[in-house]
Amino acid sequence: TVEAEGTPLLNGMPIKVSARQEMAQAVVTVGFSKTKASMAAGFERYREIASQVRKSRMMGSAALAMAYIACGRLDAYIEEVISLWDIAAGRMLVEAAGGRVELVTSPIDSAKLSICAWNGKLPLHGTLA
């Protein structure tokens, strides 16, 4: 739920993104879509980021990953091909909890998006460029 002021709540308590600022301390998830091209891009992104972070996780759900970022359980979520309806509510939640979300048109499927959602403190601005 969300309080009148816009602060998201979990079990009646305000939530916020993590305070981690260094990639070496971050816990991230990289999403994978189902097409061959998007899987290849996702694996490449995973190879690129996995060695930079403390832990990587496979969530299987964009909505869950973004809720975990908003609660501070995850620090970042990146996916190369995603539909708007999969991340719209999560974007609002992450931003209301103090995080950032960047969206660009997917280079693999122009009808879809690429997303980088994170706590706003890690050096991930421009990751999708």
Coordinates of C-alpha atoms in Angstrom, one line a residue, residues 1 3 5 38 41 45 47 81 118 128:
T1 CA 0.0 0.0 0.0
E3 CA 0.4 6.3 2.4
E5 CA 2.1 11.3 1.2
S38 CA 16.8 -11.6 -26.1
A41 CA 21.5 -10.3 -24.9
R45 CA 24.4 -8.6 -19.7
R47 CA 28.3 -12.0 -17.9
V81 CA 13.3 -7.1 -23.5
W118 CA 18.0 0.3 -9.1
L128 CA 21.2 0.8 -21.2

